[in-house]
C-alpha atoms as an extended CHARMM CRD file, in Angstrom:
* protein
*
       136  EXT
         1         1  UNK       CA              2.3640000000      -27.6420000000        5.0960000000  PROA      1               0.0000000000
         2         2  UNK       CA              5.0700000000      -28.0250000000        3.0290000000  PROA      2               0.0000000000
         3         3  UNK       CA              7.6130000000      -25.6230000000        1.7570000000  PROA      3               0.0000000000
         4         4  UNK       CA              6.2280000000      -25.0280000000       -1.5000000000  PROA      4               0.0000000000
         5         5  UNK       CA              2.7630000000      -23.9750000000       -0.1650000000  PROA      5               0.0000000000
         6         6  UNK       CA              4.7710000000      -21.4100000000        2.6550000000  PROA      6               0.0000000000
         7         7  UNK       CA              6.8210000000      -19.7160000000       -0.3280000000  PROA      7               0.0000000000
         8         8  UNK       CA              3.4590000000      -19.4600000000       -2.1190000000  PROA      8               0.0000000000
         9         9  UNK       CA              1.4780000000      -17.8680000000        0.8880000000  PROA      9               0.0000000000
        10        10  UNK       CA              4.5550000000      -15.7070000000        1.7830000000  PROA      10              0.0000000000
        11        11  UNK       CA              4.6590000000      -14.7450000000       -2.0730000000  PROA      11              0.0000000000
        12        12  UNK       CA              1.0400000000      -13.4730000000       -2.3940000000  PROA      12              0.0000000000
        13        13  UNK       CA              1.6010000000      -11.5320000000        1.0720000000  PROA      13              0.0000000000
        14        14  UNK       CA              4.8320000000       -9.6840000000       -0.9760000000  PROA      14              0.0000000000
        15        15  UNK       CA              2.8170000000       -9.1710000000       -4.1030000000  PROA      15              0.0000000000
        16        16  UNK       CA             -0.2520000000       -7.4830000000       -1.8160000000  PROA      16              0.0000000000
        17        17  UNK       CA              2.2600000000       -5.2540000000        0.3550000000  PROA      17              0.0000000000
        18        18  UNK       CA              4.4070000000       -4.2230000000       -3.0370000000  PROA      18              0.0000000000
        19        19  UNK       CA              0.7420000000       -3.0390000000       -4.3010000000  PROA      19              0.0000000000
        20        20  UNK       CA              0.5600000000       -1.0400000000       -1.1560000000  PROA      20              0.0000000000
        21        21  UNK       CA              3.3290000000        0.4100000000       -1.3880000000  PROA      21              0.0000000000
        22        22  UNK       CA              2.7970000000        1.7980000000       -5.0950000000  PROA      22              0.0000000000
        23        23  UNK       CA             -0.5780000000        3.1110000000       -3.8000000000  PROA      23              0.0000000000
        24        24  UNK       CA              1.1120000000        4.7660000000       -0.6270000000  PROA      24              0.0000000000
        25        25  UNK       CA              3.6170000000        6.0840000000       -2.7360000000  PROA      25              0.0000000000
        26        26  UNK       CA              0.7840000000        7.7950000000       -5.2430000000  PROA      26              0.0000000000
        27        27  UNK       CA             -0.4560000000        9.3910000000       -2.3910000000  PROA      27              0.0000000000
        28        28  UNK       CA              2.5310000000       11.1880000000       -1.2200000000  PROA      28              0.0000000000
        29        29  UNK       CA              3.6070000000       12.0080000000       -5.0280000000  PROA      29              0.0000000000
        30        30  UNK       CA             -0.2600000000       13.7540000000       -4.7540000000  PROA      30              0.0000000000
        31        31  UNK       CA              0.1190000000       15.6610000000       -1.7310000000  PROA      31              0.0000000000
        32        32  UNK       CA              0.3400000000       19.2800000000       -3.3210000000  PROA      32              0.0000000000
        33        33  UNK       CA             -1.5900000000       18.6020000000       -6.2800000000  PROA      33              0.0000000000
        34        34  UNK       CA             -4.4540000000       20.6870000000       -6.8080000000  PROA      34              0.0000000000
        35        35  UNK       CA             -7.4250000000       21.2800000000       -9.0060000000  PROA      35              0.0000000000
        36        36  UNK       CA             -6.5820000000       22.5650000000      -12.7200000000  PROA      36              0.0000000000
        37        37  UNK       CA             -9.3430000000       25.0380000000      -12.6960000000  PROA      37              0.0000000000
        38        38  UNK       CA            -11.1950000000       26.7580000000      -10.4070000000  PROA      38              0.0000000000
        39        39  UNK       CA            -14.5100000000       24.8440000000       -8.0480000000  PROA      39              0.0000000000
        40        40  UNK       CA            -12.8190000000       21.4860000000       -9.1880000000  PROA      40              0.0000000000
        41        41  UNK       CA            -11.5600000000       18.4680000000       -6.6430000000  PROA      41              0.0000000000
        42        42  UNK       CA             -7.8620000000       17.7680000000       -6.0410000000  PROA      42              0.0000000000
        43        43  UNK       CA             -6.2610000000       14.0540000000       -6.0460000000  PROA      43              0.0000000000
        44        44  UNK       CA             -8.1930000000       12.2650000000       -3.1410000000  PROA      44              0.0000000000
        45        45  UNK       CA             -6.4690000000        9.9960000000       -0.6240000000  PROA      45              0.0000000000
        46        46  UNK       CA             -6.4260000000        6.1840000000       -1.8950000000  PROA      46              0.0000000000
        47        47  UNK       CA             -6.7300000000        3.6900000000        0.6840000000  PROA      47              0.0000000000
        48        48  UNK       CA             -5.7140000000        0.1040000000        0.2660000000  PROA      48              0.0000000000
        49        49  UNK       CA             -7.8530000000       -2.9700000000        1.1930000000  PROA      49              0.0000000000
        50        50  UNK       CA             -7.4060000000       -6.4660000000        1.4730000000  PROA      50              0.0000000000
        51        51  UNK       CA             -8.8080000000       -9.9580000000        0.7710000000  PROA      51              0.0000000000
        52        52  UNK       CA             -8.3840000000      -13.1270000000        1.8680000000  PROA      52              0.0000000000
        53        53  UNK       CA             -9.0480000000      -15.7590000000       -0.5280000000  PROA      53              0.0000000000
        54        54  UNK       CA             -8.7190000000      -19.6910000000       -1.0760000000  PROA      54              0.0000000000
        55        55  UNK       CA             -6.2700000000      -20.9580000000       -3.3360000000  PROA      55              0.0000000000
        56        56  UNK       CA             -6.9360000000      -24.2160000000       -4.0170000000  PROA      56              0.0000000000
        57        57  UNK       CA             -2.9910000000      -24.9480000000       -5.3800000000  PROA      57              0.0000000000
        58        58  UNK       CA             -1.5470000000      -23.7360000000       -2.6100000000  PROA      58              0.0000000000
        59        59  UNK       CA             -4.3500000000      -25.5660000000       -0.3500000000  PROA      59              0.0000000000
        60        60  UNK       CA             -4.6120000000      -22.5220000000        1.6810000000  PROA      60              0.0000000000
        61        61  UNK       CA             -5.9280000000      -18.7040000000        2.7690000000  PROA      61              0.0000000000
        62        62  UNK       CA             -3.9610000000      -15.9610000000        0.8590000000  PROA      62              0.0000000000
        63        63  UNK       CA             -4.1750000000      -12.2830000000        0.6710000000  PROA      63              0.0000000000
        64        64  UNK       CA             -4.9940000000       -9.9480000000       -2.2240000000  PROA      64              0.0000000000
        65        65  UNK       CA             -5.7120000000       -6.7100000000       -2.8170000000  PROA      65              0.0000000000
        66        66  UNK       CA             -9.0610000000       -5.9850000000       -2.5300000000  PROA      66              0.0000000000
        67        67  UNK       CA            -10.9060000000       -2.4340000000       -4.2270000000  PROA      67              0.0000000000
        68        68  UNK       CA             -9.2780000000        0.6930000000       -3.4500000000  PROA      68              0.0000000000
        69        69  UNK       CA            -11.1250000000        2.7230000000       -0.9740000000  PROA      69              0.0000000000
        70        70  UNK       CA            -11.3550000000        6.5980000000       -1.5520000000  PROA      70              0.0000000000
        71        71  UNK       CA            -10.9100000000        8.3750000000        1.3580000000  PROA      71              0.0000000000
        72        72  UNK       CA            -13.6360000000       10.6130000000        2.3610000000  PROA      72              0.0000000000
        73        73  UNK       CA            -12.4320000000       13.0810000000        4.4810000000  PROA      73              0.0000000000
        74        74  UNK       CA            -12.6890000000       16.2820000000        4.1350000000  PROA      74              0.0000000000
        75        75  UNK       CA            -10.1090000000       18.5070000000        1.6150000000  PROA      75              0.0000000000
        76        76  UNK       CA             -7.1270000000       20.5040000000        3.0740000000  PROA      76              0.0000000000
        77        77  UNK       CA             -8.1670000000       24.5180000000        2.5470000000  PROA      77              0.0000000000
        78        78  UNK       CA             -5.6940000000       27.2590000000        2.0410000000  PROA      78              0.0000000000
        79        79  UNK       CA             -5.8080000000       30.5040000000        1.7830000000  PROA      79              0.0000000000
        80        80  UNK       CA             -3.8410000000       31.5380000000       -1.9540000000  PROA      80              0.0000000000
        81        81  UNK       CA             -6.0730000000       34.0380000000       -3.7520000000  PROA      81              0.0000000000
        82        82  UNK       CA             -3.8190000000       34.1500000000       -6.6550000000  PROA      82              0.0000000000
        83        83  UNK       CA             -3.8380000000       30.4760000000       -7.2200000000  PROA      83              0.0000000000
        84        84  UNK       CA             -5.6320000000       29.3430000000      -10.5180000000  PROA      84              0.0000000000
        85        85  UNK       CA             -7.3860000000       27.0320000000       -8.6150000000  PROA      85              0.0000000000
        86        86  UNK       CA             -9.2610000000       29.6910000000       -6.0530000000  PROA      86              0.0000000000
        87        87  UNK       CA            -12.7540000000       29.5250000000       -5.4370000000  PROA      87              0.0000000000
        88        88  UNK       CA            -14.2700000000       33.2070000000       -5.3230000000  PROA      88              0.0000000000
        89        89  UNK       CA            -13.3360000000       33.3890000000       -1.7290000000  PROA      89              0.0000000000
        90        90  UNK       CA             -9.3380000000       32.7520000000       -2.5010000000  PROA      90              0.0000000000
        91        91  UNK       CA             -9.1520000000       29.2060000000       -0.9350000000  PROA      91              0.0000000000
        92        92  UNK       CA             -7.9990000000       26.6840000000       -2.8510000000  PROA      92              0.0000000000
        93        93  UNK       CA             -8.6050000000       22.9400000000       -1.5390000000  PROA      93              0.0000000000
        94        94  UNK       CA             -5.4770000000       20.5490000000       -1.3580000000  PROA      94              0.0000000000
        95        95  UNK       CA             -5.9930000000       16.6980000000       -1.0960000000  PROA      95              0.0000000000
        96        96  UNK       CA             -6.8500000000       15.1840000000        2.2210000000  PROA      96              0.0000000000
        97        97  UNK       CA             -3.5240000000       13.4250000000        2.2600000000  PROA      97              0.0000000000
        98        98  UNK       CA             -1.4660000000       13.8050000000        5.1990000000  PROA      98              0.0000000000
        99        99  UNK       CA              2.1420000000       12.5840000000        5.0250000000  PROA      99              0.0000000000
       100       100  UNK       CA              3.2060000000       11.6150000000        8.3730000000  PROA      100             0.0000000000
       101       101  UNK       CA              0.0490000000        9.2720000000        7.8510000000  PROA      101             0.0000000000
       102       102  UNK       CA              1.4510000000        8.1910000000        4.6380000000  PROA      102             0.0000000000
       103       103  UNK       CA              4.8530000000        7.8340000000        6.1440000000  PROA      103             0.0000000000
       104       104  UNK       CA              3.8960000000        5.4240000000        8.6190000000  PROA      104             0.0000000000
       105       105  UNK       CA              1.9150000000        3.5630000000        6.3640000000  PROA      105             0.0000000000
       106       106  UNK       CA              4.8410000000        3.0940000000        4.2410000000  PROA      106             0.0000000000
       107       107  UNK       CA              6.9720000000        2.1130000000        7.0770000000  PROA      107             0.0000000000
       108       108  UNK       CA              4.3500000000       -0.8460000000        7.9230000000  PROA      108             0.0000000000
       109       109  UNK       CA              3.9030000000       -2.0920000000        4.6090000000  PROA      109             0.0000000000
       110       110  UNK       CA              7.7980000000       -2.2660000000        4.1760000000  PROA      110             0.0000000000
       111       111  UNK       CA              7.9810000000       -4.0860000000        7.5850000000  PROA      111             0.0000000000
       112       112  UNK       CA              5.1450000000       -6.7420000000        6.5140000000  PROA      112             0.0000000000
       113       113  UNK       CA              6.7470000000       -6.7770000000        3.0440000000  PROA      113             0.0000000000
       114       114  UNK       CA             10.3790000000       -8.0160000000        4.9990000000  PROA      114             0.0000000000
       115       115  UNK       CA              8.0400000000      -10.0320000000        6.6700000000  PROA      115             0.0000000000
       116       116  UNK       CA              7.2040000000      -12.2200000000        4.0640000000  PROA      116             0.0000000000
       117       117  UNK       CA             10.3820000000      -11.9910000000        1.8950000000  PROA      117             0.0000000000
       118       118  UNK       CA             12.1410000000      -13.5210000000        5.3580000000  PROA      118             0.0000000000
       119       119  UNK       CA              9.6260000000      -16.3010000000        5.2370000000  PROA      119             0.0000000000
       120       120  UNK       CA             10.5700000000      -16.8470000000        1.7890000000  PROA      120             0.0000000000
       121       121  UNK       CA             14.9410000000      -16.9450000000        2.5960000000  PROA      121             0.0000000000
       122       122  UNK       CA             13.8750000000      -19.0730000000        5.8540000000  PROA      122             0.0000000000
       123       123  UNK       CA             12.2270000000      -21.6620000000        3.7450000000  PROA      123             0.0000000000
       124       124  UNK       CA             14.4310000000      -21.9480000000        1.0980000000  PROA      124             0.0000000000
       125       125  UNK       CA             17.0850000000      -22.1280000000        3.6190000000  PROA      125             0.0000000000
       126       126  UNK       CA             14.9820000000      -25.2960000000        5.1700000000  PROA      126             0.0000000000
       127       127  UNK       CA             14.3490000000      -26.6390000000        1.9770000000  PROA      127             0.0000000000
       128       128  UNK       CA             18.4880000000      -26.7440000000        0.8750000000  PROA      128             0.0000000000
       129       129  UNK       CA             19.1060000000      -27.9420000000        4.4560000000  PROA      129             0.0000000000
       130       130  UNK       CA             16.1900000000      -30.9770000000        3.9160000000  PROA      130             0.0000000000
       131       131  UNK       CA             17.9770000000      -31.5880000000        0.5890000000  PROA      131             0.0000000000
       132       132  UNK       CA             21.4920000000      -31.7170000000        1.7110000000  PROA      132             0.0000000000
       133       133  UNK       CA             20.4620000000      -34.0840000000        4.5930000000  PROA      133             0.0000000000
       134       134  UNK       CA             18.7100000000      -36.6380000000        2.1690000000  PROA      134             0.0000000000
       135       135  UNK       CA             21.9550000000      -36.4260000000        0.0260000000  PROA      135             0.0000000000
       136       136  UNK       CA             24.0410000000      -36.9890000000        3.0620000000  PROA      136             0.0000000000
């Protein structure tokens, strides 16, 4: 493997953990939102997948993101009769999306997302090193 095809594979690992990250990020933004009118749904919890794919220019596996995944769980309930969004019974339903989850889900994909960027430095360090070598 050369150090071409490691930036590459290291690049589309970035690309898919910056796309988590924006998707994490939605959640938490959508925490508190609610229905606009009464009986209706509230923001539900996206969940990120991945692929793995061939890429024939890089000669090699890769990740991508894959569909996003609505999470099916069931919808926070809270007692707020005065709330536009009340059912008769005065709960009103608030996303299922927990933020300590969310938190730690962020905290992964930054760690993967380092991950790959230090691939990236380490290889281009190699590669200058290779090239000063040959010069030498």
């Amino acid at each position: 493997m050369d150090f071409n095809t490691s930036i590459g594979i290291a690049a589309t690992g970035l690309h898919a953990q910056s796309a988590r990250m924006r998707i994490i990020a939605e959640n938490i933004a959508n925490a508190d939102s609610t229905a606009t009118t009464a009986g209706g749904e509230p923001y539900r919890r996206r969940v990120p997948t991945f692929e793995t794919v061939m890429n024939q220019e890089l000669g090699g596996r890769v990740v991508t993101m894959g569909k996003l995944a609505l999470d099916q769980s069931d919808f926070n309930n809270r007692y707020e009769p005065g709330h536009p969004a009340a059912d008769q019974n005065g709960y009103v339903q608030y996303p299922n999306v927990n933020t300590l989850i969310e938190t730690m889900d962020m905290r992964e994909a930054q760690r993967s997302y380092e991950a790959n960027l230090n691939v990236v430095s380490i290889s281009r360090q190699m590669l200058g090193q290779t090239l000063d070598i040959l010069r030498g």
